[in-house]
PDB file of C-alpha atoms in Angstrom:
ATOM      1  CA  MET A   4      20.108 -31.165  27.876  1.00 91.00           C
ATOM      2  CA  LEU A   5      16.909 -31.202  25.729  1.00 97.00           C
ATOM      3  CA  THR A   6      16.616 -31.473  21.882  1.00 97.00           C
ATOM      4  CA  VAL A   7      14.867 -29.152  19.818  1.00 96.00           C
ATOM      5  CA  ALA A   8      13.781 -30.073  16.113  1.00 96.00           C
ATOM      6  CA  ALA A   9      12.544 -27.623  13.581  1.00 95.00           C
ATOM      7  CA  LEU A  10      11.042 -29.513  10.661  1.00 97.00           C
ATOM      8  CA  TYR A  11       8.790 -28.945   7.428  1.00 97.00           C
ATOM      9  CA  HIS A  12       7.817 -31.091   4.443  1.00 97.00           C
ATOM     10  CA  PHE A  13       5.782 -30.412   1.574  1.00 97.00           C
ATOM     11  CA  THR A  14       3.682 -33.552   0.626  1.00 97.00           C
ATOM     12  CA  ARG A  15       0.084 -34.516  -0.479  1.00 97.00           C
ATOM     13  CA  PHE A  16      -2.117 -35.377   2.665  1.00 98.00           C
ATOM     14  CA  ASP A  17      -5.417 -36.410   1.378  1.00 97.00           C
ATOM     15  CA  ASP A  18      -6.848 -36.523   4.837  1.00 98.00           C
ATOM     16  CA  PRO A  19      -4.820 -34.547   7.336  1.00 98.00           C
ATOM     17  CA  ALA A  20      -7.400 -34.886  10.169  1.00 98.00           C
ATOM     18  CA  ALA A  21      -6.829 -38.615  10.207  1.00 98.00           C
ATOM     19  CA  LEU A  22      -3.043 -37.790  10.982  1.00 98.00           C
ATOM     20  CA  GLN A  23      -3.681 -35.442  13.789  1.00 98.00           C
ATOM     21  CA  ALA A  24      -4.633 -37.847  16.839  1.00 98.00           C
ATOM     22  CA  PRO A  25      -2.079 -40.363  16.291  1.00 98.00           C
ATOM     23  CA  LEU A  26       0.698 -37.913  15.866  1.00 98.00           C
ATOM     24  CA  ALA A  27      -0.473 -36.128  19.014  1.00 98.00           C
ATOM     25  CA  ARG A  28      -0.633 -39.574  20.976  1.00 98.00           C
ATOM     26  CA  ILE A  29       3.081 -40.352  19.962  1.00 98.00           C
ATOM     27  CA  ALA A  30       4.335 -37.161  20.968  1.00 98.00           C
ATOM     28  CA  CYS A  31       2.658 -36.861  24.313  1.00 98.00           C
ATOM     29  CA  THR A  32       3.483 -40.423  25.034  1.00 98.00           C
ATOM     30  CA  ASN A  33       7.137 -39.683  24.699  1.00 98.00           C
ATOM     31  CA  GLY A  34       7.243 -36.342  26.646  1.00 98.00           C
ATOM     32  CA  VAL A  35       7.636 -34.190  23.266  1.00 98.00           C
ATOM     33  CA  ARG A  36       6.154 -30.705  23.477  1.00 98.00           C
ATOM     34  CA  GLY A  37       5.832 -28.144  20.694  1.00 97.00           C
ATOM     35  CA  THR A  38       3.722 -27.469  17.900  1.00 98.00           C
ATOM     36  CA  LEU A  39       2.946 -29.121  14.607  1.00 98.00           C
ATOM     37  CA  LEU A  40       0.874 -28.257  11.729  1.00 98.00           C
ATOM     38  CA  LEU A  41      -0.771 -30.235   9.331  1.00 98.00           C
ATOM     39  CA  ALA A  42      -2.394 -29.249   6.378  1.00 98.00           C
ATOM     40  CA  PRO A  43      -3.235 -30.958   2.573  1.00 97.00           C
ATOM     41  CA  GLU A  44       0.087 -29.739   1.382  1.00 97.00           C
ATOM     42  CA  GLY A  45       2.245 -31.077   4.222  1.00 98.00           C
ATOM     43  CA  ILE A  46       3.726 -30.601   7.851  1.00 98.00           C
ATOM     44  CA  ASN A  47       5.287 -27.953   9.682  1.00 98.00           C
ATOM     45  CA  GLY A  48       6.436 -27.274  13.152  1.00 97.00           C
ATOM     46  CA  THR A  49       8.932 -27.223  16.146  1.00 97.00           C
ATOM     47  CA  ILE A  50       9.152 -29.897  18.882  1.00 98.00           C
ATOM     48  CA  ALA A  51      11.312 -30.341  21.745  1.00 98.00           C
ATOM     49  CA  GLY A  52      12.035 -33.362  24.088  1.00 98.00           C
ATOM     50  CA  THR A  53      14.756 -35.904  25.078  1.00 98.00           C
ATOM     51  CA  ARG A  54      16.792 -37.566  22.538  1.00 98.00           C
ATOM     52  CA  ALA A  55      14.639 -40.495  22.305  1.00 98.00           C
ATOM     53  CA  GLY A  56      11.210 -38.698  22.278  1.00 98.00           C
ATOM     54  CA  ILE A  57      12.486 -36.596  19.524  1.00 98.00           C
ATOM     55  CA  ASP A  58      13.398 -39.787  17.627  1.00 98.00           C
ATOM     56  CA  ALA A  59      10.081 -41.633  18.264  1.00 98.00           C
ATOM     57  CA  VAL A  60       8.216 -38.631  16.776  1.00 98.00           C
ATOM     58  CA  LEU A  61      10.564 -38.232  13.712  1.00 98.00           C
ATOM     59  CA  ASP A  62      10.033 -41.847  12.858  1.00 98.00           C
ATOM     60  CA  HIS A  63       6.483 -41.481  13.230  1.00 98.00           C
ATOM     61  CA  ILE A  64       6.398 -38.584  10.914  1.00 98.00           C
ATOM     62  CA  ARG A  65       8.994 -40.146   8.380  1.00 98.00           C
ATOM     63  CA  ALA A  66       6.538 -42.885   8.000  1.00 98.00           C
ATOM     64  CA  LEU A  67       3.513 -40.699   6.882  1.00 98.00           C
ATOM     65  CA  PRO A  68       2.686 -40.484   3.180  1.00 95.00           C
ATOM     66  CA  GLY A  69       5.543 -38.896   1.231  1.00 97.00           C
ATOM     67  CA  CYS A  70       7.492 -38.068   4.274  1.00 98.00           C
ATOM     68  CA  CYS A  71      10.373 -40.744   4.050  1.00 97.00           C
ATOM     69  CA  ASP A  72      12.736 -38.037   2.995  1.00 95.00           C
ATOM     70  CA  LEU A  73      12.026 -35.690   5.889  1.00 96.00           C
ATOM     71  CA  GLU A  74      14.559 -33.118   6.932  1.00 93.00           C
ATOM     72  CA  TRP A  75      14.967 -31.377  10.125  1.00 94.00           C
ATOM     73  CA  LYS A  76      17.256 -29.093  12.084  1.00 93.00           C
ATOM     74  CA  GLU A  77      18.270 -29.619  15.687  1.00 92.00           C
ATOM     75  CA  SER A  78      19.457 -27.263  18.453  1.00 92.00           C
ATOM     76  CA  PRO A  79      19.959 -27.783  22.125  1.00 92.00           C
ATOM     77  CA  ALA A  80      17.788 -26.292  24.871  1.00 93.00           C
ATOM     78  CA  SER A  81      18.813 -26.544  28.716  1.00 93.00           C
ATOM     79  CA  GLU A  82      15.050 -25.916  29.376  1.00 94.00           C
ATOM     80  CA  MET A  83      11.733 -27.162  27.866  1.00 96.00           C
ATOM     81  CA  PRO A  84      11.049 -24.377  25.570  1.00 95.00           C
ATOM     82  CA  PHE A  85       7.153 -25.095  25.093  1.00 95.00           C
ATOM     83  CA  GLY A  86       4.335 -25.458  27.636  1.00 92.00           C
ATOM     84  CA  ARG A  87       2.507 -28.209  26.070  1.00 96.00           C
ATOM     85  CA  MET A  88       1.973 -30.162  22.834  1.00 98.00           C
ATOM     86  CA  LYS A  89      -0.431 -29.009  20.002  1.00 98.00           C
ATOM     87  CA  VAL A  90      -0.946 -30.590  16.870  1.00 98.00           C
ATOM     88  CA  ARG A  91      -3.184 -28.237  14.620  1.00 98.00           C
ATOM     89  CA  LEU A  92      -4.921 -28.523  11.451  1.00 98.00           C
ATOM     90  CA  LYS A  93      -4.375 -25.639   9.014  1.00 98.00           C
ATOM     91  CA  ARG A  94      -5.187 -24.594   5.343  1.00 97.00           C
ATOM     92  CA  GLU A  95      -1.559 -24.010   4.696  1.00 97.00           C
ATOM     93  CA  ILE A  96       1.560 -25.095   6.776  1.00 97.00           C
ATOM     94  CA  VAL A  97       2.825 -21.545   6.063  1.00 96.00           C
ATOM     95  CA  THR A  98       0.164 -18.974   5.031  1.00 96.00           C
ATOM     96  CA  MET A  99       0.880 -17.184   1.914  1.00 97.00           C
ATOM     97  CA  GLY A 100      -2.548 -16.963   0.365  1.00 95.00           C
ATOM     98  CA  GLN A 101      -1.684 -17.753  -3.165  1.00 96.00           C
ATOM     99  CA  PRO A 102      -3.539 -20.915  -3.983  1.00 93.00           C
ATOM    100  CA  ASP A 103      -1.478 -21.423  -7.404  1.00 95.00           C
ATOM    101  CA  VAL A 104       1.680 -21.730  -5.399  1.00 96.00           C
ATOM    102  CA  ASP A 105       3.081 -25.213  -5.232  1.00 95.00           C
ATOM    103  CA  PRO A 106       6.666 -25.822  -3.946  1.00 96.00           C
ATOM    104  CA  ARG A 107       6.273 -29.460  -4.802  1.00 94.00           C
ATOM    105  CA  ALA A 108       6.274 -28.255  -8.580  1.00 95.00           C
ATOM    106  CA  THR A 109       9.516 -26.136  -8.532  1.00 95.00           C
ATOM    107  CA  VAL A 110      11.575 -24.015  -6.288  1.00 97.00           C
ATOM    108  CA  GLY A 111      14.536 -21.513  -6.551  1.00 97.00           C
ATOM    109  CA  HIS A 112      18.194 -22.961  -6.523  1.00 98.00           C
ATOM    110  CA  TYR A 113      19.419 -24.351  -2.989  1.00 98.00           C
ATOM    111  CA  VAL A 114      22.605 -22.475  -1.767  1.00 98.00           C
ATOM    112  CA  VAL A 115      24.048 -24.335   1.183  1.00 98.00           C
ATOM    113  CA  PRO A 116      25.432 -22.255   4.016  1.00 98.00           C
ATOM    114  CA  GLN A 117      29.242 -22.625   2.730  1.00 98.00           C
ATOM    115  CA  ASP A 118      28.482 -20.982  -0.440  1.00 98.00           C
ATOM    116  CA  TRP A 119      26.011 -18.348   0.666  1.00 98.00           C
ATOM    117  CA  ASN A 120      28.426 -15.534   1.751  1.00 98.00           C
ATOM    118  CA  ALA A 121      29.798 -15.571  -1.883  1.00 98.00           C
ATOM    119  CA  LEU A 122      26.350 -15.319  -3.251  1.00 98.00           C
ATOM    120  CA  ILE A 123      25.106 -12.539  -1.257  1.00 98.00           C
ATOM    121  CA  SER A 124      28.219 -10.469  -1.996  1.00 98.00           C
ATOM    122  CA  ALA A 125      27.955 -10.512  -5.652  1.00 98.00           C
ATOM    123  CA  PRO A 126      27.224  -6.938  -6.971  1.00 97.00           C
ATOM    124  CA  ASP A 127      24.403  -8.281  -9.260  1.00 97.00           C
ATOM    125  CA  VAL A 128      22.593 -10.068  -6.373  1.00 98.00           C
ATOM    126  CA  ALA A 129      19.726  -8.645  -4.278  1.00 98.00           C
ATOM    127  CA  VAL A 130      19.216 -10.314  -0.849  1.00 98.00           C
ATOM    128  CA  ILE A 131      15.592 -10.523   0.527  1.00 98.00           C
ATOM    129  CA  ASP A 132      14.664 -11.513   3.872  1.00 98.00           C
ATOM    130  CA  THR A 133      11.172 -12.951   3.567  1.00 98.00           C
ATOM    131  CA  ARG A 134      10.627 -13.016   7.720  1.00 98.00           C
ATOM    132  CA  ASN A 135       8.016 -10.592   9.433  1.00 96.00           C
ATOM    133  CA  ASP A 136       9.036  -7.221  10.277  1.00 95.00           C
ATOM    134  CA  TYR A 137       9.526  -7.837  14.136  1.00 94.00           C
ATOM    135  CA  GLU A 138      12.024 -10.654  13.081  1.00 97.00           C
ATOM    136  CA  VAL A 139      13.970  -8.761  10.936  1.00 97.00           C
ATOM    137  CA  ALA A 140      14.182  -5.922  13.693  1.00 95.00           C
ATOM    138  CA  ILE A 141      16.689  -8.144  15.696  1.00 97.00           C
ATOM    139  CA  GLY A 142      18.973  -9.484  13.125  1.00 97.00           C
ATOM    140  CA  SER A 143      19.429 -10.144   9.606  1.00 98.00           C
ATOM    141  CA  PHE A 144      22.083 -10.387   6.889  1.00 98.00           C
ATOM    142  CA  ALA A 145      24.374  -7.438   6.070  1.00 94.00           C
ATOM    143  CA  GLY A 146      22.853  -5.499   3.287  1.00 95.00           C
ATOM    144  CA  ALA A 147      19.529  -7.495   2.982  1.00 98.00           C
ATOM    145  CA  VAL A 148      16.301  -5.795   1.916  1.00 98.00           C
ATOM    146  CA  ASP A 149      13.499  -5.766   4.673  1.00 98.00           C
ATOM    147  CA  PRO A 150      10.137  -5.803   3.020  1.00 98.00           C
ATOM    148  CA  GLY A 151       8.688  -4.523   6.432  1.00 97.00           C
ATOM    149  CA  THR A 152       5.728  -6.949   5.992  1.00 97.00           C
ATOM    150  CA  ARG A 153       3.778  -7.866   9.065  1.00 94.00           C
ATOM    151  CA  SER A 154       2.965 -11.448   7.903  1.00 96.00           C
ATOM    152  CA  PHE A 155       3.926 -13.622   5.014  1.00 97.00           C
ATOM    153  CA  ARG A 156       0.368 -12.853   3.288  1.00 97.00           C
ATOM    154  CA  ASP A 157       1.729  -9.243   2.605  1.00 98.00           C
ATOM    155  CA  PHE A 158       4.876 -10.682   0.691  1.00 98.00           C
ATOM    156  CA  PRO A 159       3.085 -11.137  -2.587  1.00 98.00           C
ATOM    157  CA  ALA A 160       1.662  -7.387  -2.516  1.00 98.00           C
ATOM    158  CA  TRP A 161       5.081  -6.015  -1.498  1.00 98.00           C
ATOM    159  CA  TRP A 162       6.616  -7.867  -4.392  1.00 98.00           C
ATOM    160  CA  GLN A 163       4.219  -6.339  -6.956  1.00 97.00           C
ATOM    161  CA  ASP A 164       4.719  -3.012  -5.738  1.00 98.00           C
ATOM    162  CA  ASN A 165       8.577  -3.395  -5.586  1.00 98.00           C
ATOM    163  CA  ALA A 166       9.559  -5.689  -8.416  1.00 97.00           C
ATOM    164  CA  HIS A 167      10.905  -2.802 -10.593  1.00 96.00           C
ATOM    165  CA  ARG A 168      13.575  -2.312  -7.817  1.00 96.00           C
ATOM    166  CA  PHE A 169      15.456  -5.526  -8.766  1.00 97.00           C
ATOM    167  CA  GLN A 170      15.340  -5.663 -12.689  1.00 95.00           C
ATOM    168  CA  GLY A 171      18.543  -7.074 -14.000  1.00 94.00           C
ATOM    169  CA  LYS A 172      19.414  -8.792 -10.517  1.00 97.00           C
ATOM    170  CA  ARG A 173      19.754 -12.226  -9.279  1.00 98.00           C
ATOM    171  CA  ILE A 174      17.396 -12.739  -6.124  1.00 98.00           C
ATOM    172  CA  ALA A 175      18.604 -14.288  -3.114  1.00 98.00           C
ATOM    173  CA  MET A 176      15.944 -15.079  -0.442  1.00 98.00           C
ATOM    174  CA  PHE A 177      16.263 -16.328   3.252  1.00 98.00           C
ATOM    175  CA  CYS A 178      14.149 -17.156   6.395  1.00 98.00           C
ATOM    176  CA  THR A 179      14.383 -18.827   9.634  1.00 97.00           C
ATOM    177  CA  GLY A 180      14.447 -22.492   8.677  1.00 95.00           C
ATOM    178  CA  GLY A 181      13.833 -22.417   4.730  1.00 96.00           C
ATOM    179  CA  ILE A 182       9.983 -23.038   4.682  1.00 97.00           C
ATOM    180  CA  ARG A 183       8.908 -19.447   3.471  1.00 97.00           C
ATOM    181  CA  CYS A 184      11.588 -19.547   0.780  1.00 97.00           C
ATOM    182  CA  GLU A 185       9.839 -22.778  -0.755  1.00 97.00           C
ATOM    183  CA  LYS A 186       6.680 -20.693  -1.256  1.00 98.00           C
ATOM    184  CA  SER A 187       8.180 -17.376  -2.100  1.00 98.00           C
ATOM    185  CA  THR A 188      10.974 -18.742  -4.550  1.00 98.00           C
ATOM    186  CA  ASN A 189       8.009 -20.587  -6.295  1.00 98.00           C
ATOM    187  CA  TYR A 190       6.145 -17.475  -6.423  1.00 98.00           C
ATOM    188  CA  LEU A 191       8.753 -15.466  -7.872  1.00 98.00           C
ATOM    189  CA  LEU A 192       9.284 -18.302 -10.596  1.00 97.00           C
ATOM    190  CA  SER A 193       5.895 -17.720 -11.560  1.00 96.00           C
ATOM    191  CA  GLN A 194       6.197 -14.000 -11.723  1.00 96.00           C
ATOM    192  CA  GLY A 195       8.923 -14.477 -14.426  1.00 96.00           C
ATOM    193  CA  VAL A 196      12.117 -14.024 -12.376  1.00 96.00           C
ATOM    194  CA  ASP A 197      14.327 -16.895 -13.465  1.00 92.00           C
ATOM    195  CA  GLN A 198      17.313 -16.332 -11.199  1.00 97.00           C
ATOM    196  CA  VAL A 199      16.232 -16.980  -7.861  1.00 98.00           C
ATOM    197  CA  PHE A 200      18.272 -18.911  -5.064  1.00 98.00           C
ATOM    198  CA  HIS A 201      17.568 -19.330  -1.399  1.00 98.00           C
ATOM    199  CA  LEU A 202      19.389 -20.595   1.817  1.00 98.00           C
ATOM    200  CA  LYS A 203      19.138 -24.253   2.094  1.00 97.00           C
ATOM    201  CA  GLY A 204      18.384 -24.940   5.872  1.00 95.00           C
ATOM    202  CA  GLY A 205      17.727 -21.207   6.377  1.00 97.00           C
ATOM    203  CA  ILE A 206      19.408 -19.048   9.012  1.00 97.00           C
ATOM    204  CA  LEU A 207      19.274 -21.698  11.845  1.00 96.00           C
ATOM    205  CA  LYS A 208      21.530 -23.832   9.411  1.00 96.00           C
ATOM    206  CA  TYR A 209      23.699 -20.958   8.600  1.00 98.00           C
ATOM    207  CA  LEU A 210      24.355 -20.143  12.217  1.00 97.00           C
ATOM    208  CA  GLU A 211      24.970 -23.566  13.096  1.00 96.00           C
ATOM    209  CA  ASP A 212      27.541 -24.147  10.025  1.00 97.00           C
ATOM    210  CA  ILE A 213      29.241 -21.014   9.710  1.00 98.00           C
ATOM    211  CA  PRO A 214      31.988 -19.730  12.205  1.00 97.00           C
ATOM    212  CA  GLU A 215      31.241 -16.438  13.773  1.00 97.00           C
ATOM    213  CA  GLU A 216      34.343 -14.941  12.564  1.00 97.00           C
ATOM    214  CA  ARG A 217      33.304 -16.058   8.709  1.00 97.00           C
ATOM    215  CA  SER A 218      29.629 -14.891   9.114  1.00 98.00           C
ATOM    216  CA  LEU A 219      27.762 -12.125   7.524  1.00 98.00           C
ATOM    217  CA  TRP A 220      24.574 -12.636   9.851  1.00 98.00           C
ATOM    218  CA  GLN A 221      24.239  -9.343  12.282  1.00 97.00           C
ATOM    219  CA  GLY A 222      22.280  -9.657  15.635  1.00 97.00           C
ATOM    220  CA  ASP A 223      20.007 -12.648  16.668  1.00 97.00           C
ATOM    221  CA  CYS A 224      17.499 -14.930  15.069  1.00 97.00           C
ATOM    222  CA  PHE A 225      14.030 -14.910  16.320  1.00 97.00           C
ATOM    223  CA  VAL A 226      12.560 -18.417  17.042  1.00 95.00           C
ATOM    224  CA  PHE A 227       9.016 -19.248  17.808  1.00 90.00           C
ATOM    225  CA  ASP A 228       9.568 -20.671  21.294  1.00 91.00           C
ATOM    226  CA  GLN A 229      10.336 -19.734  24.855  1.00 89.00           C
ATOM    227  CA  ARG A 230      14.276 -19.277  23.732  1.00 93.00           C
ATOM    228  CA  VAL A 231      12.934 -16.274  21.897  1.00 95.00           C
ATOM    229  CA  SER A 232      16.285 -15.884  19.851  1.00 96.00           C
ATOM    230  CA  LEU A 233      19.621 -17.525  18.930  1.00 96.00           C
ATOM    231  CA  THR A 234      22.794 -16.495  17.708  1.00 96.00           C
ATOM    232  CA  HIS A 235      25.861 -18.197  16.185  1.00 96.00           C
ATOM    233  CA  GLY A 236      26.431 -21.863  17.211  1.00 95.00           C
ATOM    234  CA  LEU A 237      22.541 -21.781  17.950  1.00 94.00           C
ATOM    235  CA  ARG A 238      23.651 -20.306  21.385  1.00 93.00           C
ATOM    236  CA  PRO A 239      20.594 -18.675  23.252  1.00 93.00           C
ATOM    237  CA  GLY A 240      20.250 -14.897  22.299  1.00 95.00           C
ATOM    238  CA  ARG A 241      19.572 -11.978  24.697  1.00 95.00           C
ATOM    239  CA  HIS A 242      16.003 -11.500  23.904  1.00 96.00           C
ATOM    240  CA  GLU A 243      12.849 -11.822  25.800  1.00 95.00           C
ATOM    241  CA  LEU A 244       9.136 -11.680  24.584  1.00 94.00           C
ATOM    242  CA  CYS A 245       6.721  -8.932  25.323  1.00 95.00           C
ATOM    243  CA  HIS A 246       3.774 -10.952  26.788  1.00 92.00           C
ATOM    244  CA  ALA A 247       1.260  -8.372  25.427  1.00 95.00           C
ATOM    245  CA  CYS A 248       2.043  -8.496  21.550  1.00 94.00           C
ATOM    246  CA  ARG A 249       4.651 -11.483  21.350  1.00 93.00           C
ATOM    247  CA  ARG A 250       7.575  -9.425  19.935  1.00 95.00           C
ATOM    248  CA  PRO A 251      11.183 -10.037  20.893  1.00 96.00           C
ATOM    249  CA  LEU A 252      12.549  -7.360  23.186  1.00 96.00           C
ATOM    250  CA  ALA A 253      16.292  -6.793  23.888  1.00 95.00           C
ATOM    251  CA  PRO A 254      17.540  -5.837  27.572  1.00 96.00           C
ATOM    252  CA  GLU A 255      17.690  -2.140  26.674  1.00 96.00           C
ATOM    253  CA  ASP A 256      14.146  -2.347  25.343  1.00 96.00           C
ATOM    254  CA  ARG A 257      12.812  -3.325  28.675  1.00 96.00           C
ATOM    255  CA  THR A 258      14.203  -0.007  30.279  1.00 96.00           C
ATOM    256  CA  ARG A 259      12.433   1.944  28.019  1.00 97.00           C
ATOM    257  CA  PRO A 260       9.595   4.304  29.397  1.00 96.00           C
ATOM    258  CA  GLU A 261       6.743   2.668  27.444  1.00 96.00           C
ATOM    259  CA  TYR A 262       7.757  -0.998  28.865  1.00 97.00           C
ATOM    260  CA  GLU A 263       5.453  -2.413  31.512  1.00 96.00           C
ATOM    261  CA  GLU A 264       5.988  -6.162  32.072  1.00 95.00           C
ATOM    262  CA  GLY A 265       3.406  -8.215  30.731  1.00 95.00           C
ATOM    263  CA  VAL A 266       1.266  -5.411  29.596  1.00 96.00           C
ATOM    264  CA  CYS A 267       2.942  -3.324  26.825  1.00 96.00           C
ATOM    265  CA  CYS A 268       6.384  -2.469  25.108  1.00 96.00           C
ATOM    266  CA  HIS A 269       7.297   0.357  22.855  1.00 95.00           C
ATOM    267  CA  ARG A 270       6.174  -1.642  19.627  1.00 93.00           C
ATOM    268  CA  CYS A 271       2.652  -2.306  20.934  1.00 95.00           C
ATOM    269  CA  VAL A 272       2.070   0.720  23.573  1.00 94.00           C
ATOM    270  CA  GLY A 273      -0.581   2.159  20.908  1.00 93.00           C
ATOM    271  CA  GLU A 274      -2.114  -1.118  19.751  1.00 94.00           C
ATOM    272  CA  TYR A 275      -4.262  -1.926  22.510  1.00 94.00           C
ATOM    273  CA  ASP A 276      -7.119  -0.149  24.444  1.00 95.00           C
ATOM    274  CA  GLU A 277      -7.612   0.287  28.200  1.00 94.00           C
ATOM    275  CA  THR A 278      -9.679  -2.997  28.582  1.00 96.00           C
ATOM    276  CA  ASP A 279      -7.048  -4.933  26.870  1.00 95.00           C
ATOM    277  CA  ARG A 280      -4.424  -3.323  29.286  1.00 94.00           C
ATOM    278  CA  ALA A 281      -6.411  -4.142  32.355  1.00 96.00           C
ATOM    279  CA  ARG A 282      -6.862  -7.655  31.348  1.00 95.00           C
ATOM    280  CA  PHE A 283      -3.014  -7.951  30.570  1.00 95.00           C
ATOM    281  CA  ARG A 284      -2.213  -6.372  33.927  1.00 95.00           C
ATOM    282  CA  GLU A 285      -4.545  -8.989  35.818  1.00 95.00           C
ATOM    283  CA  ARG A 286      -2.637 -11.721  33.864  1.00 93.00           C
ATOM    284  CA  GLN A 287       0.654 -10.627  34.699  1.00 94.00           C
ATOM    285  CA  ARG A 288      -0.632 -10.088  38.479  1.00 93.00           C
ATOM    286  CA  GLN A 289      -1.564 -14.020  38.294  1.00 92.00           C
ATOM    287  CA  PHE A 290       1.923 -14.942  36.942  1.00 86.00           C
ATOM    288  CA  ASP A 291       3.538 -13.040  39.744  1.00 88.00           C
ATOM    289  CA  LEU A 292       1.440 -14.571  42.630  1.00 88.00           C
ATOM    290  CA  ALA A 293       2.214 -17.998  40.869  1.00 83.00           C
ATOM    291  CA  ALA A 294       5.966 -17.232  40.719  1.00 78.00           C
ATOM    292  CA  ARG A 295       5.990 -16.315  44.421  1.00 81.00           C
ATOM    293  CA  ARG A 296       4.091 -19.319  45.507  1.00 79.00           C
ATOM    294  CA  ASP A 297       6.624 -21.449  43.459  1.00 70.00           C
ATOM    295  CA  ASN A 298       9.692 -19.377  45.010  1.00 69.00           C
ATOM    296  CA  PRO A 299       8.766 -18.149  48.157  1.00 67.00           C
ATOM    297  CA  GLU A 300      12.128 -17.000  48.885  1.00 63.00           C
ATOM    298  CA  THR A 301      11.968 -14.566  46.109  1.00 53.00           C
TER     299      THR A 301
END
């Protein structure tokens, strides 16, 4: 059994590029794979490996400037969910495109999973899912508002267009692991919303800590690795990826007439031209040939 660690930390890195190679080296030396993003505002990512490998990488990250109090969330995986290790440099560790947003200055009130149900059940609370539309489509909290955004960059514009809907309400926000809410709650505070709350540890911590019989979560939680989705107890969900658009598909989605393995699904059937489709078909053909070589009896 492997360990998957999801982490983020907002801190000031004066020279993120200087941190890239040593971080990649410690991960690769210890057989750890995944993706870590470095930016002037901090670090974000998900990695997987043996217990010893994960501990080695986390020890290295905790020694980086301002990262001694790093927090992370862990879940198990029976197979390696990443193909390789990538350490990338970015302008932001989660892209909102709002230069004045600074989670190090102030954020909303953290709410632990054990207190989340009571908060979001209160009549004066509006619950907002800050994730992308394809993530919300496979699971969310009962009654949560779906902004329908295709990327986190779209959230500020959505709020400007919809702020009037939430006058007089306390705002409770959530995302997969908590990082988006660090920025979105800071943004709402800057817009004059003074009662802003967010789920500490995100959906993943809630699914880990709250028994299914007491849960207000409905469906699966999308994750950005080959497991695709998780459910209560951080058990693997039932979804697979469309390898054309990278959106999650339930088993019944793969029986729809629009679905062609590796080429398109009902969500992306109109998003690519025939040149793209031909390329996707060739890619899928190569995958199938490789699979038959690896498993000649299938």
